[in-house]
Amino acid sequence: RRIIGIPLTPQFSTLSVQKYLDAAKAALPEGAELTCVRSFHAHPLLIDAFAEKVRAEEPRTGEDVVFTAHSLPQRVAAAGDPYPEEVAATARAVADRCGMSSYHIAYQSAGRTPEPWLGPDLSDVIQERARTGVRRVLVAPVGFVCDHTEILFDIDVQAAGAAREAGVTLRRTQSLNTSPTFIRALAALVAQTVAAPA
């Protein structure tokens, strides 16, 4: 019996995705085989789905667009983890699809540990942009595919609070959730994986 696994984070990291895949494989019942998609950060349908959400918000003149993803400890990236490059590639592809020539990348949801985490942090970017005179920011969380704590609290509450303190109006794109384009991306990934040799 073959099981196809797709992590619900588009960008691969040894700290998150690989650990999930290892745990899933360890829990397999006898006779089952797990084939996993490691990364789909640049899949054309995923990029289309994110771009649809950005265009739906109709970014305004003078409004900064900030693409975000979950932060990781800097030591993970320093060891050669592909995550930061994949996050940047997703952001660049979505911006290109939307015809944007200017955007920012920030990280969010860093763990509460003493070691340094990838940045810049979203709240810091908002405050820094405010100091340059920016008064509107649209956040597009391309490291996430559905609503959960990192979206509904870390952006809608924490980052929104930092924006208010800085005199910035903060909006964000809607999560993909059950976006038909995103669902087509998942179906395409399953079909590609099934067709590939095990």
mmCIF file of C-alpha atoms in Angstrom:
data_model
loop_
_atom_site.group_PDB
_atom_site.id
_atom_site.type_symbol
_atom_site.label_atom_id
_atom_site.label_comp_id
_atom_site.label_asym_id
_atom_site.label_seq_id
_atom_site.Cartn_x
_atom_site.Cartn_y
_atom_site.Cartn_z
ATOM 1 C CA ARG A 1 0.000 0.000 0.000
ATOM 2 C CA ARG A 2 1.454 3.329 -1.089
ATOM 3 C CA ILE A 3 0.628 6.546 0.741
ATOM 4 C CA ILE A 4 1.349 9.966 -0.773
ATOM 5 C CA GLY A 5 2.302 12.720 1.673
ATOM 6 C CA ILE A 6 2.319 16.455 1.021
ATOM 7 C CA PRO A 7 3.504 18.764 3.818
ATOM 8 C CA LEU A 8 1.281 21.788 4.231
ATOM 9 C CA THR A 9 4.211 24.152 4.017
ATOM 10 C CA PRO A 10 5.496 24.840 0.512
ATOM 11 C CA GLN A 11 9.167 25.375 1.386
ATOM 12 C CA PHE A 12 11.400 22.542 2.582
ATOM 13 C CA SER A 13 13.391 22.674 5.799
ATOM 14 C CA THR A 14 15.303 19.982 7.613
ATOM 15 C CA LEU A 15 14.003 21.414 10.902
ATOM 16 C CA SER A 16 10.317 21.178 10.058
ATOM 17 C CA VAL A 17 9.343 19.225 6.948
ATOM 18 C CA GLN A 18 12.055 16.572 7.229
ATOM 19 C CA LYS A 19 11.186 15.919 10.865
ATOM 20 C CA TYR A 20 7.496 15.560 9.973
ATOM 21 C CA LEU A 21 8.333 13.127 7.175
ATOM 22 C CA ASP A 22 10.619 11.089 9.439
ATOM 23 C CA ALA A 23 7.902 10.878 12.108
ATOM 24 C CA ALA A 24 5.273 9.866 9.543
ATOM 25 C CA LYS A 25 7.497 7.136 8.121
ATOM 26 C CA ALA A 26 8.251 5.824 11.604
ATOM 27 C CA ALA A 27 4.529 5.505 12.323
ATOM 28 C CA LEU A 28 3.649 3.579 9.146
ATOM 29 C CA PRO A 29 1.795 0.307 9.591
ATOM 30 C CA GLU A 30 3.452 -2.832 8.273
ATOM 31 C CA GLY A 31 3.171 -3.162 4.515
ATOM 32 C CA ALA A 32 2.666 0.558 3.876
ATOM 33 C CA GLU A 33 5.054 2.758 1.945
ATOM 34 C CA LEU A 34 5.136 6.551 2.233
ATOM 35 C CA THR A 35 6.183 8.687 -0.726
ATOM 36 C CA CYS A 36 6.500 12.340 0.203
ATOM 37 C CA VAL A 37 6.634 15.602 -1.682
ATOM 38 C CA ARG A 38 9.545 17.450 -0.093
ATOM 39 C CA SER A 39 8.922 20.902 -1.547
ATOM 40 C CA PHE A 40 6.475 22.582 -3.886
ATOM 41 C CA HIS A 41 7.557 26.181 -3.321
ATOM 42 C CA ALA A 42 7.737 26.991 -7.039
ATOM 43 C CA HIS A 43 4.853 24.901 -8.387
ATOM 44 C CA PRO A 44 3.074 27.053 -11.001
ATOM 45 C CA LEU A 45 -0.387 26.421 -9.547
ATOM 46 C CA LEU A 46 0.791 27.329 -6.040
ATOM 47 C CA ILE A 47 2.222 30.573 -7.396
ATOM 48 C CA ASP A 48 -1.056 31.201 -9.221
ATOM 49 C CA ALA A 49 -3.019 30.603 -6.002
ATOM 50 C CA PHE A 50 -0.911 33.041 -3.976
ATOM 51 C CA ALA A 51 -1.003 35.605 -6.793
ATOM 52 C CA GLU A 52 -4.802 35.397 -6.909
ATOM 53 C CA LYS A 53 -4.953 36.279 -3.210
ATOM 54 C CA VAL A 54 -2.589 39.226 -3.675
ATOM 55 C CA ARG A 55 -4.499 40.580 -6.679
ATOM 56 C CA ALA A 56 -7.805 40.203 -4.798
ATOM 57 C CA GLU A 57 -6.545 42.756 -2.260
ATOM 58 C CA GLU A 58 -5.751 45.239 -5.050
ATOM 59 C CA PRO A 59 -2.492 46.622 -3.598
ATOM 60 C CA ARG A 60 -2.713 50.402 -3.458
ATOM 61 C CA THR A 61 -0.283 53.046 -4.570
ATOM 62 C CA GLY A 62 2.223 53.630 -1.787
ATOM 63 C CA GLU A 63 1.331 50.366 -0.018
ATOM 64 C CA ASP A 64 4.296 48.120 0.731
ATOM 65 C CA VAL A 65 3.833 44.413 0.035
ATOM 66 C CA VAL A 66 5.631 42.142 2.507
ATOM 67 C CA PHE A 67 5.859 38.401 1.879
ATOM 68 C CA THR A 68 6.295 36.372 5.051
ATOM 69 C CA ALA A 69 7.225 32.869 6.136
ATOM 70 C CA HIS A 70 7.850 31.149 9.460
ATOM 71 C CA SER A 71 11.250 31.921 10.925
ATOM 72 C CA LEU A 72 13.862 29.275 11.694
ATOM 73 C CA PRO A 73 16.969 29.356 13.881
ATOM 74 C CA GLN A 74 19.832 30.976 11.977
ATOM 75 C CA ARG A 75 22.040 27.943 12.647
ATOM 76 C CA VAL A 76 19.756 25.846 10.424
ATOM 77 C CA ALA A 77 20.235 28.187 7.470
ATOM 78 C CA ALA A 78 23.964 28.464 8.204
ATOM 79 C CA ALA A 79 24.217 24.674 7.915
ATOM 80 C CA GLY A 80 22.976 24.850 4.331
ATOM 81 C CA ASP A 81 19.231 24.411 4.760
ATOM 82 C CA PRO A 82 17.457 25.451 1.501
ATOM 83 C CA TYR A 83 14.533 27.106 3.308
ATOM 84 C CA PRO A 84 15.540 30.800 3.004
ATOM 85 C CA GLU A 85 16.279 30.415 -0.708
ATOM 86 C CA GLU A 86 12.960 28.652 -1.297
ATOM 87 C CA VAL A 87 11.056 31.360 0.592
ATOM 88 C CA ALA A 88 12.772 34.010 -1.530
ATOM 89 C CA ALA A 89 11.978 32.063 -4.712
ATOM 90 C CA THR A 90 8.289 31.805 -3.820
ATOM 91 C CA ALA A 91 8.082 35.522 -3.047
ATOM 92 C CA ARG A 92 9.879 36.446 -6.268
ATOM 93 C CA ALA A 93 7.618 34.199 -8.365
ATOM 94 C CA VAL A 94 4.419 35.600 -6.823
ATOM 95 C CA ALA A 95 5.655 39.166 -7.267
ATOM 96 C CA ASP A 96 6.517 38.441 -10.899
ATOM 97 C CA ARG A 97 3.102 36.875 -11.488
ATOM 98 C CA CYS A 98 1.479 40.005 -10.049
ATOM 99 C CA GLY A 99 3.702 42.383 -12.019
ATOM 100 C CA MET A 100 5.329 43.810 -8.881
ATOM 101 C CA SER A 101 8.755 45.365 -9.166
ATOM 102 C CA SER A 102 9.105 46.125 -5.464
ATOM 103 C CA TYR A 103 8.371 44.033 -2.384
ATOM 104 C CA HIS A 104 9.885 42.974 0.936
ATOM 105 C CA ILE A 105 10.484 39.632 2.638
ATOM 106 C CA ALA A 106 10.117 39.201 6.397
ATOM 107 C CA TYR A 107 9.942 36.321 8.837
ATOM 108 C CA GLN A 108 7.462 35.798 11.642
ATOM 109 C CA SER A 109 6.574 33.471 14.496
ATOM 110 C CA ALA A 110 10.150 32.965 15.738
ATOM 111 C CA GLY A 111 10.462 30.583 18.656
ATOM 112 C CA ARG A 112 11.063 31.892 22.148
ATOM 113 C CA THR A 113 14.609 30.592 22.467
ATOM 114 C CA PRO A 114 17.818 32.495 23.212
ATOM 115 C CA GLU A 115 19.461 31.632 19.880
ATOM 116 C CA PRO A 116 19.122 34.018 16.910
ATOM 117 C CA TRP A 117 16.348 33.336 14.383
ATOM 118 C CA LEU A 118 16.037 34.278 10.720
ATOM 119 C CA GLY A 119 14.970 37.850 10.106
ATOM 120 C CA PRO A 120 14.047 40.523 9.581
ATOM 121 C CA ASP A 121 11.010 40.068 11.800
ATOM 122 C CA LEU A 122 7.703 41.266 10.342
ATOM 123 C CA SER A 123 7.047 43.758 13.134
ATOM 124 C CA ASP A 124 10.544 45.206 12.733
ATOM 125 C CA VAL A 125 9.997 45.630 8.990
ATOM 126 C CA ILE A 126 6.687 47.401 9.598
ATOM 127 C CA GLN A 127 8.303 49.814 12.060
ATOM 128 C CA GLU A 128 11.326 50.384 9.822
ATOM 129 C CA ARG A 129 9.129 51.136 6.805
ATOM 130 C CA ALA A 130 7.020 53.481 8.930
ATOM 131 C CA ARG A 131 10.153 55.481 9.756
ATOM 132 C CA THR A 132 10.625 56.051 6.009
ATOM 133 C CA GLY A 133 7.086 57.414 5.700
ATOM 134 C CA VAL A 134 5.199 54.284 4.617
ATOM 135 C CA ARG A 135 1.683 54.265 6.044
ATOM 136 C CA ARG A 136 0.147 51.175 4.410
ATOM 137 C CA VAL A 137 1.420 47.599 4.408
ATOM 138 C CA LEU A 138 -0.088 44.493 2.807
ATOM 139 C CA VAL A 139 1.219 41.223 4.249
ATOM 140 C CA ALA A 140 1.165 38.134 2.019
ATOM 141 C CA PRO A 141 2.114 35.051 4.083
ATOM 142 C CA VAL A 142 3.512 32.764 1.371
ATOM 143 C CA GLY A 143 5.065 30.343 3.842
ATOM 144 C CA PHE A 144 1.632 29.222 5.011
ATOM 145 C CA VAL A 145 -1.340 27.713 3.200
ATOM 146 C CA CYS A 146 -4.180 27.929 5.734
ATOM 147 C CA ASP A 147 -5.491 29.875 8.717
ATOM 148 C CA HIS A 148 -3.963 28.941 12.073
ATOM 149 C CA THR A 149 -2.205 30.580 15.029
ATOM 150 C CA GLU A 150 0.667 31.993 12.966
ATOM 151 C CA ILE A 151 -1.852 33.802 10.768
ATOM 152 C CA LEU A 152 -4.747 34.659 13.075
ATOM 153 C CA PHE A 153 -2.613 35.696 16.042
ATOM 154 C CA ASP A 154 0.934 36.407 14.904
ATOM 155 C CA ILE A 155 -0.219 38.614 11.993
ATOM 156 C CA ASP A 156 -3.777 39.669 12.826
ATOM 157 C CA VAL A 157 -3.007 40.477 16.469
ATOM 158 C CA GLN A 158 0.720 40.896 17.110
ATOM 159 C CA ALA A 159 1.841 42.443 13.807
ATOM 160 C CA ALA A 160 -1.347 44.498 13.663
ATOM 161 C CA GLY A 161 -0.505 45.886 17.106
ATOM 162 C CA ALA A 162 3.001 46.823 15.978
ATOM 163 C CA ALA A 163 1.488 48.517 12.932
ATOM 164 C CA ARG A 164 -0.917 50.567 15.056
ATOM 165 C CA GLU A 165 1.934 51.725 17.273
ATOM 166 C CA ALA A 166 3.836 52.804 14.161
ATOM 167 C CA GLY A 167 0.858 54.578 12.614
ATOM 168 C CA VAL A 168 0.602 52.023 9.795
ATOM 169 C CA THR A 169 -2.548 50.485 8.323
ATOM 170 C CA LEU A 170 -1.919 46.746 8.045
ATOM 171 C CA ARG A 171 -3.817 44.383 5.776
ATOM 172 C CA ARG A 172 -3.081 40.816 4.780
ATOM 173 C CA THR A 173 -4.052 38.535 1.951
ATOM 174 C CA GLN A 174 -6.532 35.760 2.641
ATOM 175 C CA SER A 175 -5.036 32.331 3.270
ATOM 176 C CA LEU A 176 -5.286 29.745 0.514
ATOM 177 C CA ASN A 177 -7.413 27.398 2.636
ATOM 178 C CA THR A 178 -9.789 25.785 0.097
ATOM 179 C CA SER A 179 -8.756 27.936 -2.877
ATOM 180 C CA PRO A 180 -9.701 25.952 -6.005
ATOM 181 C CA THR A 181 -6.344 26.799 -7.568
ATOM 182 C CA PHE A 182 -4.510 25.543 -4.482
ATOM 183 C CA ILE A 183 -6.555 22.339 -4.473
ATOM 184 C CA ARG A 184 -5.618 21.842 -8.128
ATOM 185 C CA ALA A 185 -1.973 22.290 -7.124
ATOM 186 C CA LEU A 186 -2.282 19.558 -4.497
ATOM 187 C CA ALA A 187 -4.036 17.250 -6.975
ATOM 188 C CA ALA A 188 -1.296 17.858 -9.535
ATOM 189 C CA LEU A 189 1.376 17.065 -6.951
ATOM 190 C CA VAL A 190 -0.340 13.795 -6.061
ATOM 191 C CA ALA A 191 -0.687 12.854 -9.735
ATOM 192 C CA GLN A 192 2.978 13.640 -10.419
ATOM 193 C CA THR A 193 4.081 11.633 -7.405
ATOM 194 C CA VAL A 194 1.914 8.644 -8.291
ATOM 195 C CA ALA A 195 3.282 8.655 -11.841
ATOM 196 C CA ALA A 196 6.901 8.795 -10.674
ATOM 197 C CA PRO A 197 8.761 5.591 -9.828
ATOM 198 C CA ALA A 198 8.357 4.641 -6.187
#
